[in-house]
Tab-separated table of N, CA and C in Angstrom:
chain	number	residue	atom	x	y	z
B	28	UNK	N	1.114	-1.072	-0.146
B	28	UNK	CA	-0.230	-0.091	-0.186
B	28	UNK	C	0.986	1.118	-0.269
B	29	UNK	N	0.600	2.218	-0.840
B	29	UNK	CA	1.461	3.346	-1.122
B	29	UNK	C	1.003	4.406	-0.444
B	30	UNK	N	1.520	5.174	0.563
B	30	UNK	CA	1.602	6.681	1.109
B	30	UNK	C	1.832	7.482	0.599
B	31	UNK	N	1.203	8.826	1.126
B	31	UNK	CA	1.416	10.124	0.510
B	31	UNK	C	2.933	10.328	0.833
B	32	UNK	N	3.480	9.770	1.773
B	32	UNK	CA	5.181	9.936	1.829
B	32	UNK	C	6.009	9.279	1.223
B	33	UNK	N	5.734	7.792	0.531
B	33	UNK	CA	6.003	7.145	-0.689
B	33	UNK	C	5.895	7.761	-1.785
B	34	UNK	N	4.858	8.576	-2.018
B	34	UNK	CA	4.710	9.328	-3.352
B	34	UNK	C	5.669	10.539	-3.622
B	35	UNK	N	5.820	11.231	-2.122
B	35	UNK	CA	6.695	12.245	-2.250
B	35	UNK	C	8.211	11.804	-2.358
B	36	UNK	N	8.552	11.000	-1.714
B	36	UNK	CA	9.860	10.180	-1.857
B	36	UNK	C	10.392	9.733	-3.421
B	37	UNK	N	9.360	9.226	-4.383
B	37	UNK	CA	8.866	8.879	-5.614
B	37	UNK	C	9.276	10.140	-6.251
B	38	UNK	N	8.650	11.231	-6.013
B	38	UNK	CA	9.048	12.741	-6.845
B	38	UNK	C	9.861	12.899	-6.684
B	39	UNK	N	10.838	12.905	-5.539
B	39	UNK	CA	11.920	13.744	-5.209
B	39	UNK	C	13.279	12.607	-5.798
B	40	UNK	N	12.885	11.337	-6.264
B	40	UNK	CA	13.899	10.676	-6.961
B	40	UNK	C	13.913	10.800	-8.401
B	41	UNK	N	14.815	11.635	-8.801
B	41	UNK	CA	14.981	12.314	-10.098
B	41	UNK	C	15.352	11.191	-11.190
B	42	UNK	N	15.771	10.105	-10.538
B	42	UNK	CA	16.357	8.931	-11.548
B	42	UNK	C	15.199	7.970	-11.957
B	43	UNK	N	14.024	8.287	-11.514
B	43	UNK	CA	12.882	7.499	-11.748
B	43	UNK	C	11.912	8.629	-12.836
B	44	UNK	N	12.223	9.684	-12.848
B	44	UNK	CA	11.498	10.539	-13.698
B	44	UNK	C	11.822	10.198	-15.412
B	45	UNK	N	10.799	10.470	-16.361
B	45	UNK	CA	11.094	10.232	-17.514
B	45	UNK	C	11.794	11.233	-18.157
B	46	UNK	N	12.684	11.492	-19.176
B	46	UNK	CA	13.589	12.369	-19.843
B	46	UNK	C	12.792	13.715	-19.889
B	47	UNK	N	11.292	13.693	-20.235
B	47	UNK	CA	10.745	14.971	-20.593
B	47	UNK	C	10.513	15.827	-19.191
B	48	UNK	N	10.167	14.861	-18.060
B	48	UNK	CA	9.830	15.686	-16.852
B	48	UNK	C	11.454	16.373	-16.230
B	49	UNK	N	12.646	15.670	-16.335
B	49	UNK	CA	13.660	16.173	-16.292
B	49	UNK	C	14.427	17.073	-17.012
B	50	UNK	N	13.902	17.115	-18.408
B	50	UNK	CA	14.019	18.363	-19.158
B	50	UNK	C	13.594	19.569	-18.564
B	51	UNK	N	12.163	19.524	-18.431
B	51	UNK	CA	11.843	20.423	-17.705
B	51	UNK	C	11.958	21.335	-16.372
B	52	UNK	N	12.420	20.283	-15.790
B	52	UNK	CA	12.961	20.559	-14.191
B	52	UNK	C	14.510	21.418	-14.632
B	53	UNK	N	15.062	20.936	-15.580
B	53	UNK	CA	16.438	21.430	-16.028
B	53	UNK	C	16.147	22.577	-16.454
B	54	UNK	N	15.240	22.747	-17.346
B	54	UNK	CA	14.442	24.249	-17.659
B	54	UNK	C	14.356	25.277	-16.673
B	55	UNK	N	14.103	24.894	-15.531
B	55	UNK	CA	13.590	26.015	-14.356
B	55	UNK	C	14.539	25.858	-13.307
B	56	UNK	N	15.486	25.083	-13.143
B	56	UNK	CA	16.558	24.970	-12.507
B	56	UNK	C	17.455	26.294	-12.066
B	57	UNK	N	17.516	26.243	-10.755
B	57	UNK	CA	17.707	27.891	-10.443
B	57	UNK	C	19.417	27.857	-9.809
B	58	UNK	N	19.715	26.686	-9.447
B	58	UNK	CA	21.052	26.597	-8.951
B	58	UNK	C	22.031	25.531	-9.279
B	59	UNK	N	23.211	25.658	-8.871
B	59	UNK	CA	23.992	24.708	-9.333
B	59	UNK	C	23.918	23.303	-8.939
B	60	UNK	N	23.343	22.797	-7.800
B	60	UNK	CA	22.883	21.744	-7.348
B	60	UNK	C	22.003	20.871	-8.126
B	61	UNK	N	21.026	22.015	-8.331
B	61	UNK	CA	19.936	21.346	-9.371
B	61	UNK	C	20.339	20.786	-10.793
B	62	UNK	N	21.065	21.584	-11.365
B	62	UNK	CA	22.035	20.987	-12.607
B	62	UNK	C	22.665	19.826	-12.374
B	63	UNK	N	23.487	19.884	-11.384
B	63	UNK	CA	24.175	18.691	-11.120
B	63	UNK	C	23.241	17.284	-10.973
B	64	UNK	N	22.431	17.576	-10.393
B	64	UNK	CA	21.627	16.372	-9.933
B	64	UNK	C	20.905	15.969	-11.340
B	65	UNK	N	20.699	16.886	-12.398
B	65	UNK	CA	20.286	16.570	-13.543
B	65	UNK	C	21.514	15.790	-14.311
B	66	UNK	N	22.620	16.326	-14.184
B	66	UNK	CA	23.646	15.995	-14.974
B	66	UNK	C	24.004	14.200	-14.686
B	67	UNK	N	23.974	14.232	-13.419
B	67	UNK	CA	24.237	12.858	-12.707
B	67	UNK	C	23.360	11.799	-13.323
B	68	UNK	N	21.777	12.210	-13.134
B	68	UNK	CA	20.845	11.363	-13.433
B	68	UNK	C	20.958	10.926	-15.160
B	69	UNK	N	21.121	12.041	-15.817
B	69	UNK	CA	21.042	11.705	-17.050
B	69	UNK	C	22.122	10.918	-17.638
B	70	UNK	N	23.408	11.183	-17.130
B	70	UNK	CA	24.662	10.506	-17.408
B	70	UNK	C	24.367	8.784	-16.991
B	71	UNK	N	23.761	8.831	-16.078
B	71	UNK	CA	23.665	7.563	-15.335
B	71	UNK	C	22.708	6.409	-16.492
B	72	UNK	N	21.396	7.367	-17.244
B	72	UNK	CA	20.452	6.894	-18.211
B	72	UNK	C	21.500	6.868	-19.219
B	73	UNK	N	22.497	7.472	-19.552
B	73	UNK	CA	23.089	7.490	-21.261
B	73	UNK	C	23.978	5.893	-20.800
B	74	UNK	N	24.606	5.536	-19.896
B	74	UNK	CA	25.284	4.468	-19.494
B	74	UNK	C	24.383	3.177	-19.673
B	75	UNK	N	22.900	3.277	-19.147
B	75	UNK	CA	22.411	2.072	-19.330
B	75	UNK	C	22.148	1.431	-20.847
B	76	UNK	N	22.406	0.351	-20.572
B	76	UNK	CA	22.936	-0.406	-21.917
B	76	UNK	C	21.218	-1.369	-22.140
B	77	UNK	N	20.355	-1.537	-21.248
B	77	UNK	CA	19.164	-1.821	-21.674
B	77	UNK	C	18.490	-0.665	-22.252
B	78	UNK	N	18.856	0.438	-22.594
B	78	UNK	CA	17.913	1.443	-23.239
B	78	UNK	C	18.368	1.530	-24.782
B	79	UNK	N	17.536	1.958	-25.805
B	79	UNK	CA	18.010	1.963	-26.960
B	79	UNK	C	19.201	3.337	-27.095
B	80	UNK	N	19.969	2.945	-28.106
B	80	UNK	CA	21.008	3.902	-28.590
B	80	UNK	C	20.459	5.528	-28.883
B	81	UNK	N	19.279	5.668	-29.130
B	81	UNK	CA	18.786	6.834	-29.442
B	81	UNK	C	18.634	7.644	-28.378
B	82	UNK	N	17.747	6.663	-27.562
B	82	UNK	CA	17.440	7.226	-26.397
B	82	UNK	C	18.536	7.339	-25.180
B	83	UNK	N	19.662	6.746	-25.412
B	83	UNK	CA	21.177	7.107	-24.693
B	83	UNK	C	21.585	8.543	-24.933
B	84	UNK	N	21.518	8.814	-26.539
B	84	UNK	CA	22.008	9.836	-27.037
B	84	UNK	C	21.193	11.056	-26.371
B	85	UNK	N	19.871	11.056	-26.085
B	85	UNK	CA	19.039	11.951	-25.569
B	85	UNK	C	19.543	11.933	-24.236
B	86	UNK	N	19.600	11.355	-23.767
B	86	UNK	CA	20.013	11.380	-22.069
B	86	UNK	C	21.357	12.193	-22.090
B	87	UNK	N	22.295	11.805	-22.950
B	87	UNK	CA	23.694	12.187	-23.101
B	87	UNK	C	23.453	13.701	-23.537
B	88	UNK	N	22.569	14.322	-24.353
B	88	UNK	CA	22.566	15.539	-24.775
B	88	UNK	C	21.897	16.344	-23.327
B	89	UNK	N	21.017	15.727	-22.674
B	89	UNK	CA	20.454	16.384	-21.304
B	89	UNK	C	21.885	16.650	-20.553
B	90	UNK	N	22.138	15.401	-20.091
B	90	UNK	CA	23.309	15.582	-19.113
B	90	UNK	C	24.586	16.682	-19.655
B	91	UNK	N	24.712	16.899	-21.029
B	91	UNK	CA	25.336	17.948	-21.508
B	91	UNK	C	25.106	19.614	-21.262
B	92	UNK	N	23.797	19.404	-21.349
B	92	UNK	CA	23.010	20.564	-20.989
B	92	UNK	C	23.293	21.268	-19.922
B	93	UNK	N	22.829	20.111	-18.821
B	93	UNK	CA	23.035	20.726	-17.487
B	93	UNK	C	24.375	20.733	-17.136
B	94	UNK	N	25.218	20.339	-17.732
B	94	UNK	CA	26.693	20.435	-17.474
B	94	UNK	C	27.325	21.623	-17.675
B	95	UNK	N	26.679	21.950	-18.960
B	95	UNK	CA	26.877	23.547	-19.493
B	95	UNK	C	26.389	24.915	-18.918
B	96	UNK	N	25.269	24.221	-18.067
B	96	UNK	CA	24.376	25.434	-17.386
B	96	UNK	C	25.130	25.795	-16.009
B	97	UNK	N	25.933	24.779	-15.562
B	97	UNK	CA	26.720	25.054	-14.662
B	97	UNK	C	28.002	25.968	-14.703
B	98	UNK	N	28.712	26.005	-15.894
B	98	UNK	CA	29.967	26.429	-15.860
B	98	UNK	C	29.681	27.666	-15.187
B	99	UNK	N	31.097	27.912	-14.272
B	99	UNK	CA	30.877	29.564	-13.816
B	99	UNK	C	31.915	30.317	-14.394
B	100	UNK	N	32.309	31.421	-13.697
B	100	UNK	CA	33.136	32.420	-14.148
B	100	UNK	C	34.969	31.922	-14.061
B	101	UNK	N	34.820	30.992	-12.661
B	101	UNK	CA	36.050	30.824	-12.276
B	101	UNK	C	36.910	29.599	-13.158
B	102	UNK	N	38.256	29.670	-13.405
B	102	UNK	CA	38.755	28.930	-14.286
B	102	UNK	C	38.773	27.088	-13.895
B	103	UNK	N	38.882	27.189	-12.281
B	103	UNK	CA	38.700	25.722	-11.619
B	103	UNK	C	37.799	25.222	-12.060
B	104	UNK	N	36.331	26.166	-11.512
B	104	UNK	CA	34.964	25.016	-11.601
B	104	UNK	C	34.902	25.277	-13.283
B	105	UNK	N	35.070	25.804	-14.175
B	105	UNK	CA	34.952	25.442	-15.587
B	105	UNK	C	35.771	24.590	-16.019
B	106	UNK	N	36.840	24.300	-15.391
B	106	UNK	CA	37.872	22.992	-15.553
B	106	UNK	C	37.050	21.632	-15.530
B	107	UNK	N	36.348	21.700	-14.389
B	107	UNK	CA	35.728	20.683	-13.997
B	107	UNK	C	34.562	20.246	-14.964
B	108	UNK	N	33.829	21.241	-15.208
B	108	UNK	CA	32.641	20.830	-15.958
B	108	UNK	C	33.253	20.529	-17.234
B	109	UNK	N	34.268	21.256	-18.132
B	109	UNK	CA	34.682	20.782	-19.333
B	109	UNK	C	35.625	19.672	-19.266
B	110	UNK	N	36.267	18.785	-17.862
B	110	UNK	CA	36.625	17.754	-17.763
B	110	UNK	C	35.555	16.487	-18.014
B	111	UNK	N	34.378	17.130	-17.403
B	111	UNK	CA	33.326	16.072	-17.216
B	111	UNK	C	32.556	15.621	-18.846
B	112	UNK	N	32.241	16.984	-19.439
B	112	UNK	CA	32.016	17.295	-20.864
B	112	UNK	C	32.680	16.488	-21.776
B	113	UNK	N	33.979	16.686	-21.679
B	113	UNK	CA	35.169	15.670	-22.650
B	113	UNK	C	34.957	14.058	-22.295
B	114	UNK	N	34.662	13.888	-20.906
B	114	UNK	CA	34.749	12.554	-20.749
B	114	UNK	C	33.478	11.886	-21.617
B	115	UNK	N	32.476	12.729	-21.397
B	115	UNK	CA	31.257	11.741	-21.658
B	115	UNK	C	31.185	11.829	-23.217
B	116	UNK	N	31.294	12.893	-23.762
B	116	UNK	CA	31.391	12.944	-24.945
B	116	UNK	C	32.586	12.297	-25.870
B	117	UNK	N	33.067	11.783	-25.059
B	117	UNK	CA	34.335	10.648	-26.009
B	117	UNK	C	33.723	9.496	-25.517
B	118	UNK	N	33.018	9.079	-24.545
B	118	UNK	CA	32.452	7.821	-23.945
B	118	UNK	C	31.367	7.645	-24.995
B	119	UNK	N	30.427	8.590	-25.525
B	119	UNK	CA	29.427	8.421	-26.224
B	119	UNK	C	29.795	8.049	-27.650
B	120	UNK	N	31.490	8.961	-28.261
B	120	UNK	CA	31.747	8.690	-29.563
B	120	UNK	C	32.120	7.317	-29.593
B	121	UNK	N	32.932	6.937	-28.448
B	121	UNK	CA	33.373	5.380	-28.477
B	121	UNK	C	32.441	4.122	-28.121
B	122	UNK	N	31.200	4.297	-27.222
B	122	UNK	CA	30.027	3.328	-27.264
B	122	UNK	C	28.884	3.265	-28.510
B	123	UNK	N	28.701	4.843	-28.515
B	123	UNK	CA	27.353	4.615	-29.281
B	123	UNK	C	27.554	5.205	-30.813
B	124	UNK	N	28.815	5.901	-31.017
B	124	UNK	CA	29.457	5.968	-32.392
B	124	UNK	C	29.431	7.433	-32.596
B	125	UNK	N	29.946	7.957	-33.353
B	125	UNK	CA	30.219	9.340	-33.911
B	125	UNK	C	28.974	9.634	-34.789
B	126	UNK	N	28.307	10.826	-34.613
B	126	UNK	CA	27.256	11.049	-35.636
B	126	UNK	C	27.258	12.409	-35.900
B	127	UNK	N	27.325	12.843	-37.370
B	127	UNK	CA	27.559	14.388	-37.860
B	127	UNK	C	26.447	15.124	-37.895
B	128	UNK	N	25.298	14.620	-37.287
B	128	UNK	CA	24.120	15.862	-37.176
B	128	UNK	C	24.259	16.294	-36.051
B	129	UNK	N	24.881	15.940	-34.938
B	129	UNK	CA	25.157	16.697	-33.832
B	129	UNK	C	26.903	16.731	-33.410
B	130	UNK	N	27.125	18.258	-33.674
B	130	UNK	CA	28.532	18.348	-33.372
B	130	UNK	C	29.325	17.532	-32.315
B	131	UNK	N	28.633	17.490	-30.975
B	131	UNK	CA	28.986	17.301	-29.810
B	131	UNK	C	29.718	15.679	-29.633
B	132	UNK	N	29.153	14.904	-30.985
B	132	UNK	CA	29.383	13.428	-31.068
B	132	UNK	C	30.348	13.255	-32.329
B	133	UNK	N	30.966	14.534	-32.874
B	133	UNK	CA	32.136	14.482	-33.855
B	133	UNK	C	33.442	14.576	-33.200
B	134	UNK	N	34.184	13.309	-33.614
B	134	UNK	CA	35.702	13.398	-32.971
B	134	UNK	C	36.315	14.535	-32.953
B	135	UNK	N	36.275	15.177	-34.092
B	135	UNK	CA	37.231	16.113	-34.603
B	135	UNK	C	36.593	17.406	-33.949
B	136	UNK	N	35.431	17.692	-33.723
B	136	UNK	CA	35.128	18.667	-32.968
B	136	UNK	C	35.602	18.692	-31.788
B	137	UNK	N	35.317	17.635	-31.064
B	137	UNK	CA	35.887	17.128	-29.443
B	137	UNK	C	37.353	17.397	-29.285
B	138	UNK	N	38.142	17.125	-30.680
B	138	UNK	CA	39.502	17.476	-30.566
B	138	UNK	C	39.877	18.864	-30.566
B	139	UNK	N	39.117	19.575	-31.081
B	139	UNK	CA	38.979	21.182	-31.455
B	139	UNK	C	38.896	21.914	-30.162
B	140	UNK	N	37.677	21.316	-29.639
B	140	UNK	CA	37.402	22.024	-28.382
B	140	UNK	C	38.356	21.714	-26.956
B	141	UNK	N	39.034	20.828	-27.225
B	141	UNK	CA	39.838	20.148	-26.120
B	141	UNK	C	41.268	21.352	-26.517
B	142	UNK	N	41.654	21.285	-27.869
B	142	UNK	CA	42.750	22.042	-28.014
B	142	UNK	C	42.284	23.592	-27.459
B	143	UNK	N	41.142	24.044	-27.794
B	143	UNK	CA	40.688	25.584	-27.489
B	143	UNK	C	40.984	25.822	-25.751
B	144	UNK	N	40.617	24.801	-24.986
B	144	UNK	CA	40.686	24.568	-23.479
B	144	UNK	C	42.339	24.789	-23.128
B	145	UNK	N	43.172	24.493	-23.987
B	145	UNK	CA	44.639	24.215	-23.509
B	145	UNK	C	45.232	25.674	-23.433
B	146	UNK	N	45.935	26.140	-22.336
B	146	UNK	CA	46.554	27.324	-22.754
B	146	UNK	C	47.922	26.861	-23.186
B	147	UNK	N	48.477	26.169	-22.505
B	147	UNK	CA	50.008	25.774	-22.967
B	147	UNK	C	49.858	24.586	-24.221
B	148	UNK	N	51.275	24.814	-24.689
B	148	UNK	CA	51.608	23.817	-25.964
B	148	UNK	C	52.300	22.444	-24.959
B	149	UNK	N	52.130	21.374	-25.473
B	149	UNK	CA	52.766	20.231	-25.157
B	149	UNK	C	53.989	20.432	-24.361
B	150	UNK	N	54.887	21.100	-25.242
B	150	UNK	CA	56.080	21.333	-24.983
B	150	UNK	C	56.480	22.239	-23.857
B	151	UNK	N	55.488	23.386	-23.675
B	151	UNK	CA	55.526	24.207	-22.554
B	151	UNK	C	55.052	23.584	-21.281
B	152	UNK	N	53.866	22.744	-21.100
B	152	UNK	CA	53.482	21.818	-20.279
B	152	UNK	C	54.765	21.100	-19.718
B	153	UNK	N	55.288	20.245	-20.771
B	153	UNK	CA	56.143	19.620	-20.228
B	153	UNK	C	57.469	20.177	-19.326
B	154	UNK	N	57.916	21.254	-20.081
B	154	UNK	CA	59.026	22.361	-19.507
B	154	UNK	C	58.756	22.497	-18.227
B	155	UNK	N	57.576	23.034	-17.886
B	155	UNK	CA	57.057	23.364	-16.698
B	155	UNK	C	57.109	22.349	-15.687
B	156	UNK	N	56.674	21.311	-16.095
B	156	UNK	CA	56.414	19.973	-15.182
B	156	UNK	C	57.601	19.568	-14.552
B	157	UNK	N	58.649	19.558	-15.702
B	157	UNK	CA	60.083	19.108	-14.929
B	157	UNK	C	60.428	19.595	-13.899
B	158	UNK	N	59.970	20.751	-13.329
B	158	UNK	CA	60.304	21.363	-11.857
B	158	UNK	C	58.994	21.709	-11.297
B	159	UNK	N	58.044	20.889	-11.251
B	159	UNK	CA	56.720	21.509	-10.899
B	159	UNK	C	56.724	21.750	-9.302
B	160	UNK	N	57.565	21.104	-8.472
B	160	UNK	CA	57.780	21.663	-6.910
B	160	UNK	C	58.160	23.042	-6.823
B	161	UNK	N	58.644	23.547	-7.612
B	161	UNK	CA	59.127	24.710	-7.441
B	161	UNK	C	58.555	25.896	-8.040
B	162	UNK	N	57.056	25.372	-8.801
B	162	UNK	CA	56.562	26.305	-9.183
B	162	UNK	C	55.443	26.933	-8.385
B	163	UNK	N	54.895	28.264	-8.382
B	163	UNK	CA	54.085	29.198	-7.582
B	163	UNK	C	52.611	27.959	-7.973
B	164	UNK	N	51.774	28.010	-7.033
B	164	UNK	CA	50.473	27.415	-6.569
B	164	UNK	C	49.563	27.154	-8.095
B	165	UNK	N	49.574	28.496	-8.353
B	165	UNK	CA	48.775	28.824	-9.493
B	165	UNK	C	49.010	28.140	-10.701
B	166	UNK	N	50.439	27.975	-10.972
B	166	UNK	CA	50.984	27.355	-12.504
B	166	UNK	C	50.892	25.700	-12.131
B	167	UNK	N	50.840	25.394	-10.800
B	167	UNK	CA	50.548	23.768	-10.613
B	167	UNK	C	49.048	23.627	-10.613
B	168	UNK	N	48.407	24.492	-10.566
B	168	UNK	CA	46.807	24.105	-10.465
B	168	UNK	C	46.524	24.053	-12.159
B	169	UNK	N	47.375	25.070	-12.896
B	169	UNK	CA	47.265	24.876	-14.517
B	169	UNK	C	47.750	23.922	-15.019
B	170	UNK	N	48.824	23.214	-14.533
B	170	UNK	CA	49.242	21.886	-14.980
B	170	UNK	C	48.130	20.741	-14.833
B	171	UNK	N	47.821	20.653	-13.745
B	171	UNK	CA	46.220	19.773	-13.060
B	171	UNK	C	45.434	20.014	-13.933
B	172	UNK	N	45.013	21.150	-14.354
B	172	UNK	CA	44.017	21.547	-15.348
B	172	UNK	C	44.286	20.696	-16.823
B	173	UNK	N	45.417	21.108	-16.911
B	173	UNK	CA	45.624	20.504	-18.595
B	173	UNK	C	46.082	18.693	-18.408
B	174	UNK	N	46.197	18.411	-16.918
B	174	UNK	CA	46.087	16.963	-16.830
B	174	UNK	C	44.722	16.435	-17.131
B	175	UNK	N	43.801	17.019	-16.448
B	175	UNK	CA	42.520	16.998	-16.688
B	175	UNK	C	41.746	16.835	-17.755
B	176	UNK	N	41.964	18.142	-18.761
B	176	UNK	CA	41.479	17.973	-19.578
B	176	UNK	C	42.082	17.457	-20.853
B	177	UNK	N	43.004	16.667	-20.351
B	177	UNK	CA	43.659	15.866	-21.804
B	177	UNK	C	43.155	14.373	-21.043
B	178	UNK	N	42.688	14.123	-20.446
B	178	UNK	CA	42.423	12.610	-19.629
B	178	UNK	C	41.659	11.660	-20.688
B	179	UNK	N	40.858	12.241	-21.626
B	179	UNK	CA	40.162	11.369	-22.599
B	179	UNK	C	40.964	11.135	-23.777
B	180	UNK	N	42.074	11.891	-23.882
B	180	UNK	CA	42.578	11.680	-25.450
B	180	UNK	C	43.004	10.186	-25.847
B	181	UNK	N	43.367	9.227	-24.779
B	181	UNK	CA	43.881	8.308	-25.176
B	181	UNK	C	42.596	7.166	-26.019
B	182	UNK	N	41.355	7.849	-25.474
B	182	UNK	CA	40.400	7.072	-25.981
B	182	UNK	C	39.875	7.768	-27.045
B	183	UNK	N	40.043	9.157	-27.177
B	183	UNK	CA	39.615	9.675	-28.627
B	183	UNK	C	40.723	9.580	-29.804
B	184	UNK	N	41.533	9.559	-29.658
B	184	UNK	CA	42.493	9.440	-30.602
B	184	UNK	C	42.403	8.640	-31.702
B	185	UNK	N	41.884	7.382	-31.445
B	185	UNK	CA	41.835	6.246	-32.719
B	185	UNK	C	40.516	6.913	-33.073
B	186	UNK	N	39.510	7.809	-32.641
B	186	UNK	CA	38.301	8.260	-33.466
B	186	UNK	C	38.852	9.202	-34.607
B	187	UNK	N	39.899	9.677	-34.470
B	187	UNK	CA	40.454	11.155	-35.079
B	187	UNK	C	40.832	10.799	-36.454
B	188	UNK	N	40.611	11.500	-37.474
B	188	UNK	CA	40.916	11.374	-38.735
B	188	UNK	C	42.378	11.963	-38.883
B	189	UNK	N	43.419	11.469	-39.692
B	189	UNK	CA	44.639	11.857	-39.759
B	189	UNK	C	44.669	13.413	-40.338
B	190	UNK	N	45.263	14.250	-39.444
B	190	UNK	CA	45.274	15.549	-39.854
B	190	UNK	C	45.714	16.267	-38.634
B	191	UNK	N	45.459	17.732	-39.241
B	191	UNK	CA	46.092	18.771	-38.192
B	191	UNK	C	45.762	18.560	-36.616
B	192	UNK	N	44.226	18.386	-36.323
B	192	UNK	CA	43.851	18.479	-35.298
B	192	UNK	C	44.616	17.199	-34.081
B	193	UNK	N	44.520	15.910	-35.057
B	193	UNK	CA	45.340	14.563	-34.318
B	193	UNK	C	46.587	14.555	-34.202
B	194	UNK	N	47.243	15.591	-34.863
B	194	UNK	CA	48.672	15.869	-34.975
B	194	UNK	C	48.881	16.506	-33.804
B	195	UNK	N	48.070	17.469	-33.644
B	195	UNK	CA	48.318	18.573	-32.259
B	195	UNK	C	47.954	18.022	-30.938
B	196	UNK	N	46.986	16.984	-31.148
B	196	UNK	CA	46.663	16.227	-29.547
B	196	UNK	C	47.386	14.956	-29.299
B	197	UNK	N	48.235	14.119	-30.277
B	197	UNK	CA	49.156	13.307	-30.092
B	197	UNK	C	50.292	13.578	-28.977
B	198	UNK	N	50.831	14.536	-29.126
B	198	UNK	CA	52.126	14.948	-28.087
B	198	UNK	C	51.409	14.994	-26.524
B	199	UNK	N	50.144	15.346	-26.747
B	199	UNK	CA	49.552	15.776	-25.349
B	199	UNK	C	49.443	14.099	-24.726
B	200	UNK	N	49.352	13.165	-25.337
B	200	UNK	CA	49.072	11.763	-24.355
B	200	UNK	C	50.526	11.300	-23.636
B	201	UNK	N	51.619	11.664	-24.136
B	201	UNK	CA	52.751	11.795	-23.744
B	201	UNK	C	52.978	12.697	-22.447
B	202	UNK	N	52.837	13.799	-23.004
B	202	UNK	CA	53.062	14.827	-21.858
B	202	UNK	C	51.980	15.160	-20.895
B	203	UNK	N	50.874	14.397	-20.935
B	203	UNK	CA	50.133	14.313	-19.771
B	203	UNK	C	50.456	13.361	-18.704
B	204	UNK	N	51.394	12.322	-19.162
B	204	UNK	CA	51.959	11.312	-18.206
B	204	UNK	C	52.838	12.300	-17.272
B	205	UNK	N	53.698	13.506	-17.774
B	205	UNK	CA	54.877	14.233	-17.111
B	205	UNK	C	54.033	15.205	-15.909
B	206	UNK	N	52.762	15.214	-16.320
B	206	UNK	CA	52.323	16.624	-15.462
B	206	UNK	C	52.018	16.097	-13.823
B	207	UNK	N	52.132	17.006	-13.020
B	207	UNK	CA	51.846	16.441	-11.685
B	207	UNK	C	50.170	16.264	-11.406
């Protein structure tokens, strides 16, 4: 026998909501915690192999929307959301396949977005990393940011066509291992 408190608990469990209801909730979300809740639930549905591929893509799109809505002005905060975005986009490309109709699922677009997020070249990052313990904390943070923003590259690189984007990303795979 279901009670009113059971119904209220079910209403608060976002993971049980259909995508349309969660989209409406995201459209009305007012704070970071609400967007984060939507992002996490939508991402969980994306990974659900019992759902059809297209449904999983729609869940991934909702997760990206919520994630992008959380981006703040601070570099550290946006680095977290960018890392989450790059990892999810790579996962979708890897497991659900690239899709030319949506630029989020095009490997070269993700590669270009990754390069745009990086402030250092691989050689500059490697040079700084060689004596990172002596660097000011801000530079150490920037090196960590680069390490996080390139975490997906080993999985993405095989999906990239030969060309300038792939050529510019390849050195980051080795450089990343040098970063603190």
